[in-house]
Amino acid sequence: MRETVKSSALLHWYDRNARVLPWRVAPADRLAGVRPDPYHVWLSEIMLQQTTVVTVKSYFLRFLQRWPTIGDLAAAKDANVMAEWAGLGYYARARNLLKCARVVNETHAGMFPTAEKELLKLPGIGPYTAAAIGAIAFDRPTTVLDGNVERVMARLHRVSDPLPGAKETLREHAARLTPEKRSGDYAQAVMDLGATVCTPRNPVCGFCPWREGCLGHKEGDAQSFPRKTPKKTKPIRFGVAYVVIRQDGAVLLERRPDKGLLGGMLGWPGSDWAETPVEPCPPADVNWQELGEEVRHTFTHFHLRLTVRVAQTTDQTPLNSGVFLERNNFRPADLPTVMRKVWSLAQSAIEAD
Ligand code: SF4
């Protein structure tokens, strides 16, 4: 099948309209021979999985300031990296980030491999990320297919099969368009087109370099693509979180197991999160005050409703679980978002008391 649009038209558009992003080398600089640092490309791509550009910018800059090279990151303490990642969500990414930095540092002398199949062997790097690093960092003509690219391809060709089933068709279209030269700029150009012009709700086709060949635009129904299989409604899970404050202000926390949701992150002791309310073993046998309001948080696969119980204790109170952290060392920003919500609810209840 012949493509109805050309990569050269998109590259021409990108040269004038590329977004300025802290991890990106501008097209004019790339054309002048400046290469992006693979460490920056990899770090940004891992952070951008399931997360918006706006959110990632400040995290990316903070990480680079603290760990300017992959060697610095590989030598970092796990707890510091998890704390710096707090709030970005999908915490398995942070654990794999560290594993990957250490493998690249120890096995590849701190240099990312350039071939997609070698990149795929690294922790936390799946097909999308391997393709993106291959293209952006090393100018390889890989096929990069993220949500933006899928949307653009589905509209260009009016692909009527719904996602996720249509992925392979969309990948074939994307592969046919990928040029041998300037592959890195091209990969970023399609992403930019999807993010700024061919947007989910209101594509601004008047500014699109591909509008002449776009079937969705021609038929006037671009916005209805990509078609999607209706999502199942998310189940609700219930749990209990305990906030214990010692008389000197120290707070009781526990590190969650490495495997599973929020793995390796600090959190409040509490129950498992189950589809029916559970009565857990509390971290101390004291008088608990149950707050009238609950914490609500939505994860990818379920909504969570957390009952919050608070108590004040002395340093003589025997504990069933958890470890006290001195108040000076406690930074709510080190907690994942759901745990921060628990803290702010508990704090306002304690202050109101
Ligand atoms: Fe998207 Fe419109 Fe461009 Fe088609 S013409 S790719 S629908 S922005």
Short mmCIF file of C-alpha atoms and ligand atoms in Angstrom, two decimals:
data_model
loop_
_atom_site.label_atom_id
_atom_site.label_comp_id
_atom_site.label_asym_id
_atom_site.label_seq_id
_atom_site.Cartn_x
_atom_site.Cartn_y
_atom_site.Cartn_z
CA MET A 1 0.00 0.00 0.00
CA ARG A 2 1.35 3.45 -0.90
CA GLU A 3 1.28 6.14 1.75
CA THR A 4 -0.76 9.23 0.91
CA VAL A 5 1.57 11.57 2.81
CA LYS A 6 5.32 12.11 2.95
CA SER A 7 7.68 12.20 5.92
CA SER A 8 9.55 15.12 4.31
CA ALA A 9 6.46 17.37 4.66
CA LEU A 10 6.26 16.55 8.35
CA LEU A 11 9.98 17.15 8.89
CA HIS A 12 9.65 20.52 7.18
CA TRP A 13 6.81 21.37 9.58
CA TYR A 14 8.84 20.08 12.56
CA ASP A 15 11.81 22.29 11.68
CA ARG A 16 9.56 25.29 12.30
CA ASN A 17 7.24 24.01 15.02
CA ALA A 18 9.15 21.58 17.24
CA ARG A 19 8.26 21.87 20.92
CA VAL A 20 11.09 23.06 23.14
CA LEU A 21 11.58 20.30 25.72
CA PRO A 22 14.37 20.01 28.29
CA TRP A 23 15.46 16.57 27.03
CA ARG A 24 15.31 17.47 23.35
CA VAL A 25 17.97 18.69 20.93
CA ALA A 26 16.27 21.25 18.65
CA PRO A 27 16.06 20.24 14.98
CA ALA A 28 18.43 23.02 13.86
CA ASP A 29 21.06 21.83 16.36
CA ARG A 30 20.59 18.21 15.30
CA LEU A 31 21.07 19.21 11.70
CA ALA A 32 24.26 20.97 12.82
CA GLY A 33 25.50 17.68 14.27
CA VAL A 34 24.54 17.96 17.98
CA ARG A 35 23.53 14.52 19.31
CA PRO A 36 21.18 14.03 22.25
CA ASP A 37 22.57 12.39 25.38
CA PRO A 38 21.10 8.84 25.43
CA TYR A 39 20.81 9.12 29.23
CA HIS A 40 18.49 12.13 28.83
CA VAL A 41 16.47 10.39 26.12
CA TRP A 42 16.05 7.23 28.19
CA LEU A 43 15.20 9.09 31.42
CA SER A 44 12.59 11.25 29.71
CA GLU A 45 11.03 8.32 27.86
CA ILE A 46 10.66 6.29 31.06
CA MET A 47 9.13 9.29 32.86
CA LEU A 48 6.79 10.03 29.96
CA GLN A 49 5.21 6.56 30.06
CA GLN A 50 1.63 7.20 31.27
CA THR A 51 2.57 10.74 32.35
CA THR A 52 2.13 14.14 30.70
CA VAL A 53 4.96 16.29 29.37
CA VAL A 54 3.99 19.13 31.74
CA THR A 55 4.35 16.89 34.80
CA VAL A 56 7.56 15.24 33.61
CA LYS A 57 9.50 18.47 32.97
CA SER A 58 10.18 19.36 36.61
CA TYR A 59 10.92 15.74 37.62
CA PHE A 60 13.34 15.38 34.72
CA LEU A 61 15.22 18.55 35.64
CA ARG A 62 15.39 17.59 39.31
CA PHE A 63 16.73 14.12 38.48
CA LEU A 64 19.39 15.57 36.20
CA GLN A 65 20.42 18.11 38.77
CA ARG A 66 20.79 15.43 41.41
CA TRP A 67 22.18 12.67 39.17
CA PRO A 68 23.79 14.34 36.13
CA THR A 69 25.09 11.09 34.61
CA ILE A 70 23.92 7.51 34.45
CA GLY A 71 26.87 6.62 36.69
CA ASP A 72 25.55 9.00 39.35
CA LEU A 73 22.10 7.48 39.12
CA ALA A 74 23.48 3.93 39.26
CA ALA A 75 25.29 4.83 42.50
CA ALA A 76 22.23 6.47 44.09
CA LYS A 77 20.51 5.01 47.14
CA ASP A 78 17.23 3.26 46.25
CA ALA A 79 15.32 5.23 48.90
CA ASN A 80 16.51 8.57 47.47
CA VAL A 81 15.44 7.68 43.95
CA MET A 82 12.04 6.40 45.13
CA ALA A 83 11.56 9.63 47.14
CA GLU A 84 12.46 11.80 44.14
CA TRP A 85 10.03 9.80 41.99
CA ALA A 86 7.19 10.19 44.51
CA GLY A 87 4.07 11.67 42.92
CA LEU A 88 4.98 10.55 39.40
CA GLY A 89 3.09 7.26 39.83
CA TYR A 90 3.64 3.82 38.30
CA TYR A 91 6.43 3.14 40.77
CA ALA A 92 7.67 -0.02 39.08
CA ARG A 93 9.20 2.41 36.59
CA ALA A 94 11.43 3.89 39.30
CA ARG A 95 12.60 0.48 40.48
CA ASN A 96 13.38 -0.56 36.91
CA LEU A 97 15.03 2.81 36.27
CA LEU A 98 17.58 2.06 38.96
CA LYS A 99 18.08 -1.54 37.82
CA CYS A 100 18.59 -0.35 34.26
CA ALA A 101 21.06 2.39 35.26
CA ARG A 102 23.10 -0.21 37.16
CA VAL A 103 23.09 -2.72 34.29
CA VAL A 104 24.11 -0.05 31.75
CA ASN A 105 26.79 1.20 34.10
CA GLU A 106 28.20 -2.19 34.99
CA THR A 107 27.66 -4.24 31.84
CA HIS A 108 27.87 -1.61 29.11
CA ALA A 109 30.44 0.75 30.66
CA GLY A 110 27.79 3.45 31.12
CA MET A 111 26.83 3.52 27.41
CA PHE A 112 23.38 2.54 26.18
CA PRO A 113 23.44 -0.07 23.43
CA THR A 114 22.24 1.34 20.10
CA ALA A 115 20.39 -1.69 18.67
CA GLU A 116 16.71 -2.10 19.53
CA LYS A 117 17.12 -5.79 20.38
CA GLU A 118 19.88 -4.99 22.89
CA LEU A 119 17.88 -2.13 24.39
CA LEU A 120 14.96 -4.53 24.85
CA LYS A 121 17.08 -6.68 27.17
CA LEU A 122 17.41 -3.83 29.68
CA PRO A 123 15.09 -3.61 32.71
CA GLY A 124 12.00 -1.46 32.15
CA ILE A 125 12.56 -1.03 28.41
CA GLY A 126 9.71 -2.41 26.31
CA PRO A 127 9.15 -2.24 22.54
CA TYR A 128 7.92 1.38 22.53
CA THR A 129 10.81 2.71 24.65
CA ALA A 130 13.43 0.71 22.75
CA ALA A 131 12.13 2.13 19.47
CA ALA A 132 12.00 5.67 20.86
CA ILE A 133 15.58 5.51 22.24
CA GLY A 134 16.80 3.88 19.01
CA ALA A 135 15.29 6.68 16.93
CA ILE A 136 15.80 9.74 19.12
CA ALA A 137 19.20 8.94 20.62
CA PHE A 138 20.77 7.04 17.73
CA ASP A 139 18.80 8.08 14.61
CA ARG A 140 17.81 4.50 13.83
CA PRO A 141 14.77 4.09 11.54
CA THR A 142 12.71 2.32 14.20
CA THR A 143 8.92 2.43 14.29
CA VAL A 144 7.80 4.46 17.28
CA LEU A 145 4.15 3.94 18.13
CA ASP A 146 2.70 5.79 21.11
CA GLY A 147 -0.84 7.09 21.63
CA ASN A 148 -0.12 10.22 19.60
CA VAL A 149 1.26 8.29 16.66
CA GLU A 150 -1.62 5.80 16.77
CA ARG A 151 -4.12 8.64 16.61
CA VAL A 152 -2.42 10.32 13.67
CA MET A 153 -2.12 7.05 11.70
CA ALA A 154 -5.72 6.05 12.43
CA ARG A 155 -6.96 9.41 11.12
CA LEU A 156 -4.70 9.55 8.09
CA HIS A 157 -6.02 6.16 6.95
CA ARG A 158 -9.46 6.07 8.59
CA VAL A 159 -8.60 2.77 10.26
CA SER A 160 -12.00 1.52 11.36
CA ASP A 161 -10.83 -1.44 13.49
CA PRO A 162 -10.86 -0.46 17.15
CA LEU A 163 -7.79 -0.30 19.39
CA PRO A 164 -6.07 -2.27 20.79
CA GLY A 165 -6.77 -4.74 17.95
CA ALA A 166 -5.81 -2.18 15.30
CA LYS A 167 -2.29 -1.72 16.70
CA GLU A 168 -0.55 -3.87 14.11
CA THR A 169 -2.26 -2.09 11.19
CA LEU A 170 -1.29 1.27 12.68
CA ARG A 171 2.27 0.04 13.21
CA GLU A 172 2.49 -0.97 9.54
CA HIS A 173 1.36 2.49 8.44
CA ALA A 174 3.83 4.12 10.83
CA ALA A 175 6.66 1.86 9.61
CA ARG A 176 6.01 2.70 5.95
CA LEU A 177 6.30 6.41 6.71
CA THR A 178 9.49 6.22 8.80
CA PRO A 179 12.40 7.68 6.80
CA GLU A 180 15.94 6.28 6.72
CA LYS A 181 17.39 9.73 7.36
CA ARG A 182 16.49 12.04 10.24
CA SER A 183 14.63 9.16 11.88
CA GLY A 184 15.01 10.71 15.33
CA ASP A 185 13.56 14.04 14.28
CA TYR A 186 10.80 12.25 12.41
CA ALA A 187 9.83 10.19 15.50
CA GLN A 188 9.60 13.36 17.56
CA ALA A 189 7.77 15.18 14.77
CA VAL A 190 4.88 12.66 14.67
CA MET A 191 4.62 12.81 18.45
CA ASP A 192 4.53 16.62 18.32
CA LEU A 193 1.94 16.59 15.56
CA GLY A 194 -0.28 14.33 17.68
CA ALA A 195 0.27 16.40 20.81
CA THR A 196 -0.22 19.86 19.33
CA VAL A 197 -2.20 19.64 16.05
CA CYS A 198 -3.86 16.24 15.67
CA THR A 199 -5.14 16.43 19.25
CA PRO A 200 -7.68 13.95 20.64
CA ARG A 201 -10.69 16.28 20.69
CA ASN A 202 -10.23 19.04 18.16
CA PRO A 203 -7.61 18.36 15.49
CA VAL A 204 -6.49 21.66 13.97
CA CYS A 205 -6.26 20.30 10.44
CA GLY A 206 -5.69 23.78 9.00
CA PHE A 207 -2.17 23.73 10.51
CA CYS A 208 -1.39 20.14 9.55
CA PRO A 209 1.30 19.45 6.95
CA TRP A 210 -0.47 16.18 6.07
CA ARG A 211 -3.99 17.49 5.56
CA GLU A 212 -3.94 17.06 1.75
CA GLY A 213 -3.44 13.32 2.05
CA CYS A 214 -5.45 12.71 5.22
CA LEU A 215 -8.55 10.57 4.67
CA GLY A 216 -10.07 11.50 8.00
CA HIS A 217 -9.80 15.18 7.13
CA LYS A 218 -11.16 14.59 3.65
CA GLU A 219 -14.22 12.74 4.96
CA GLY A 220 -14.73 15.24 7.79
CA ASP A 221 -14.81 12.56 10.50
CA ALA A 222 -11.17 12.57 11.67
CA GLN A 223 -12.20 13.15 15.25
CA SER A 224 -13.98 9.80 15.44
CA PHE A 225 -10.62 7.99 15.02
CA PRO A 226 -9.01 6.00 16.51
CA ARG A 227 -11.95 3.78 17.28
CA LYS A 228 -11.71 2.13 20.68
CA THR A 229 -13.16 -0.99 22.27
CA PRO A 230 -15.37 0.26 25.12
CA LYS A 231 -13.56 0.12 28.46
CA LYS A 232 -14.84 -2.02 31.29
CA THR A 233 -15.89 0.01 34.31
CA LYS A 234 -13.24 -0.01 37.03
CA PRO A 235 -14.00 -1.97 40.20
CA ILE A 236 -13.87 -0.28 43.62
CA ARG A 237 -11.47 -1.53 46.27
CA PHE A 238 -11.56 -0.71 49.95
CA GLY A 239 -8.82 -0.40 52.55
CA VAL A 240 -7.77 1.15 55.83
CA ALA A 241 -4.75 3.40 56.44
CA TYR A 242 -3.38 4.13 59.90
CA VAL A 243 -1.67 7.41 60.76
CA VAL A 244 0.22 7.24 64.04
CA ILE A 245 1.86 10.32 65.48
CA ARG A 246 4.17 9.94 68.45
CA GLN A 247 4.16 12.54 71.21
CA ASP A 248 7.35 14.15 69.80
CA GLY A 249 5.79 14.44 66.32
CA ALA A 250 7.47 11.39 64.71
CA VAL A 251 5.21 9.54 62.25
CA LEU A 252 4.83 5.79 61.78
CA LEU A 253 5.57 4.63 58.24
CA GLU A 254 6.42 1.40 56.49
CA ARG A 255 8.12 0.64 53.22
CA ARG A 256 5.84 -1.31 50.91
CA PRO A 257 7.11 -4.63 49.52
CA ASP A 258 9.14 -4.26 46.29
CA LYS A 259 6.63 -6.22 44.26
CA GLY A 260 3.13 -4.90 43.61
CA LEU A 261 1.40 -1.57 43.53
CA LEU A 262 3.47 1.33 44.95
CA GLY A 263 6.22 -1.28 45.47
CA GLY A 264 9.26 0.02 47.36
CA MET A 265 7.53 3.30 48.30
CA LEU A 266 6.99 4.63 51.81
CA GLY A 267 3.42 4.53 53.04
CA TRP A 268 1.15 4.40 56.06
CA PRO A 269 0.59 1.01 57.63
CA GLY A 270 -2.75 -0.43 56.63
CA SER A 271 -4.79 -3.21 55.17
CA ASP A 272 -4.67 -4.90 51.79
CA TRP A 273 -6.96 -3.23 49.27
CA ALA A 274 -9.81 -5.63 48.59
CA GLU A 275 -13.14 -5.59 46.78
CA THR A 276 -14.99 -5.94 50.07
CA PRO A 277 -14.06 -3.90 53.17
CA VAL A 278 -11.49 -5.68 55.35
CA GLU A 279 -10.70 -5.39 59.05
CA PRO A 280 -6.91 -5.36 59.34
CA CYS A 281 -4.49 -5.78 62.20
CA PRO A 282 -3.64 -2.21 63.30
CA PRO A 283 0.02 -1.22 63.79
CA ALA A 284 -0.57 -0.57 67.51
CA ASP A 285 -3.24 -1.54 70.02
CA VAL A 286 -4.41 1.96 70.92
CA ASN A 287 -7.59 4.02 70.68
CA TRP A 288 -8.15 4.88 67.03
CA GLN A 289 -10.12 7.84 65.81
CA GLU A 290 -11.77 7.01 62.50
CA LEU A 291 -12.11 10.07 60.27
CA GLY A 292 -15.56 10.88 58.87
CA GLU A 293 -14.17 11.46 55.40
CA GLU A 294 -12.40 8.82 53.32
CA VAL A 295 -9.57 9.15 50.82
CA ARG A 296 -10.45 8.40 47.22
CA HIS A 297 -7.88 7.68 44.58
CA THR A 298 -8.00 6.14 41.14
CA PHE A 299 -5.36 3.73 39.87
CA THR A 300 -5.21 2.33 36.34
CA HIS A 301 -7.33 -0.71 37.12
CA PHE A 302 -9.48 0.29 40.09
CA HIS A 303 -10.86 3.07 42.27
CA LEU A 304 -9.67 3.00 45.87
CA ARG A 305 -11.61 4.13 48.93
CA LEU A 306 -9.48 4.33 52.05
CA THR A 307 -10.78 4.69 55.57
CA VAL A 308 -8.29 6.69 57.64
CA ARG A 309 -7.73 6.06 61.33
CA VAL A 310 -5.44 8.25 63.41
CA ALA A 311 -3.90 7.89 66.87
CA GLN A 312 -1.33 9.61 69.04
CA THR A 313 1.11 7.39 70.95
CA THR A 314 4.05 7.60 73.32
CA ASP A 315 7.49 6.10 72.80
CA GLN A 316 6.45 3.29 75.18
CA THR A 317 3.59 2.08 72.96
CA PRO A 318 4.36 -1.41 71.59
CA LEU A 319 4.11 -1.60 67.78
CA ASN A 320 2.77 -4.41 65.59
CA SER A 321 4.28 -2.94 62.42
CA GLY A 322 5.94 0.15 60.97
CA VAL A 323 8.93 2.29 61.93
CA PHE A 324 8.87 5.81 63.34
CA LEU A 325 10.43 8.54 61.24
CA GLU A 326 11.49 11.68 63.09
CA ARG A 327 9.36 14.64 62.11
CA ASN A 328 12.44 16.56 60.83
CA ASN A 329 13.12 13.76 58.36
CA PHE A 330 9.52 13.38 57.21
CA ARG A 331 8.77 14.99 53.84
CA PRO A 332 5.22 14.31 52.64
CA ALA A 333 6.56 14.90 49.10
CA ASP A 334 8.46 11.59 49.42
CA LEU A 335 5.15 9.71 49.59
CA PRO A 336 3.14 8.50 46.60
CA THR A 337 0.07 10.62 45.85
CA VAL A 338 -2.49 8.39 47.57
CA MET A 339 -0.40 8.38 50.77
CA ARG A 340 -0.07 12.16 50.60
CA LYS A 341 -3.85 12.39 50.42
CA VAL A 342 -4.08 10.27 53.59
CA TRP A 343 -1.60 12.59 55.33
CA SER A 344 -3.38 15.79 54.40
CA LEU A 345 -6.73 14.39 55.56
CA ALA A 346 -5.24 13.15 58.84
CA GLN A 347 -3.35 16.38 59.40
CA SER A 348 -6.45 18.55 58.97
CA ALA A 349 -8.38 16.28 61.38
CA ILE A 350 -5.59 16.46 63.98
CA GLU A 351 -5.30 20.25 63.63
CA ALA A 352 -9.08 20.63 63.97
CA ASP A 353 -9.04 18.58 67.22
FE1 SF4 B 1 -4.82 14.86 12.06
FE2 SF4 B 1 -6.21 16.67 10.68
FE3 SF4 B 1 -3.62 16.25 10.19
FE4 SF4 B 1 -5.41 14.43 9.52
S1 SF4 B 1 -5.26 16.50 8.70
S2 SF4 B 1 -3.46 14.05 10.50
S3 SF4 B 1 -6.85 14.60 11.21
S4 SF4 B 1 -4.53 17.06 12.08
#
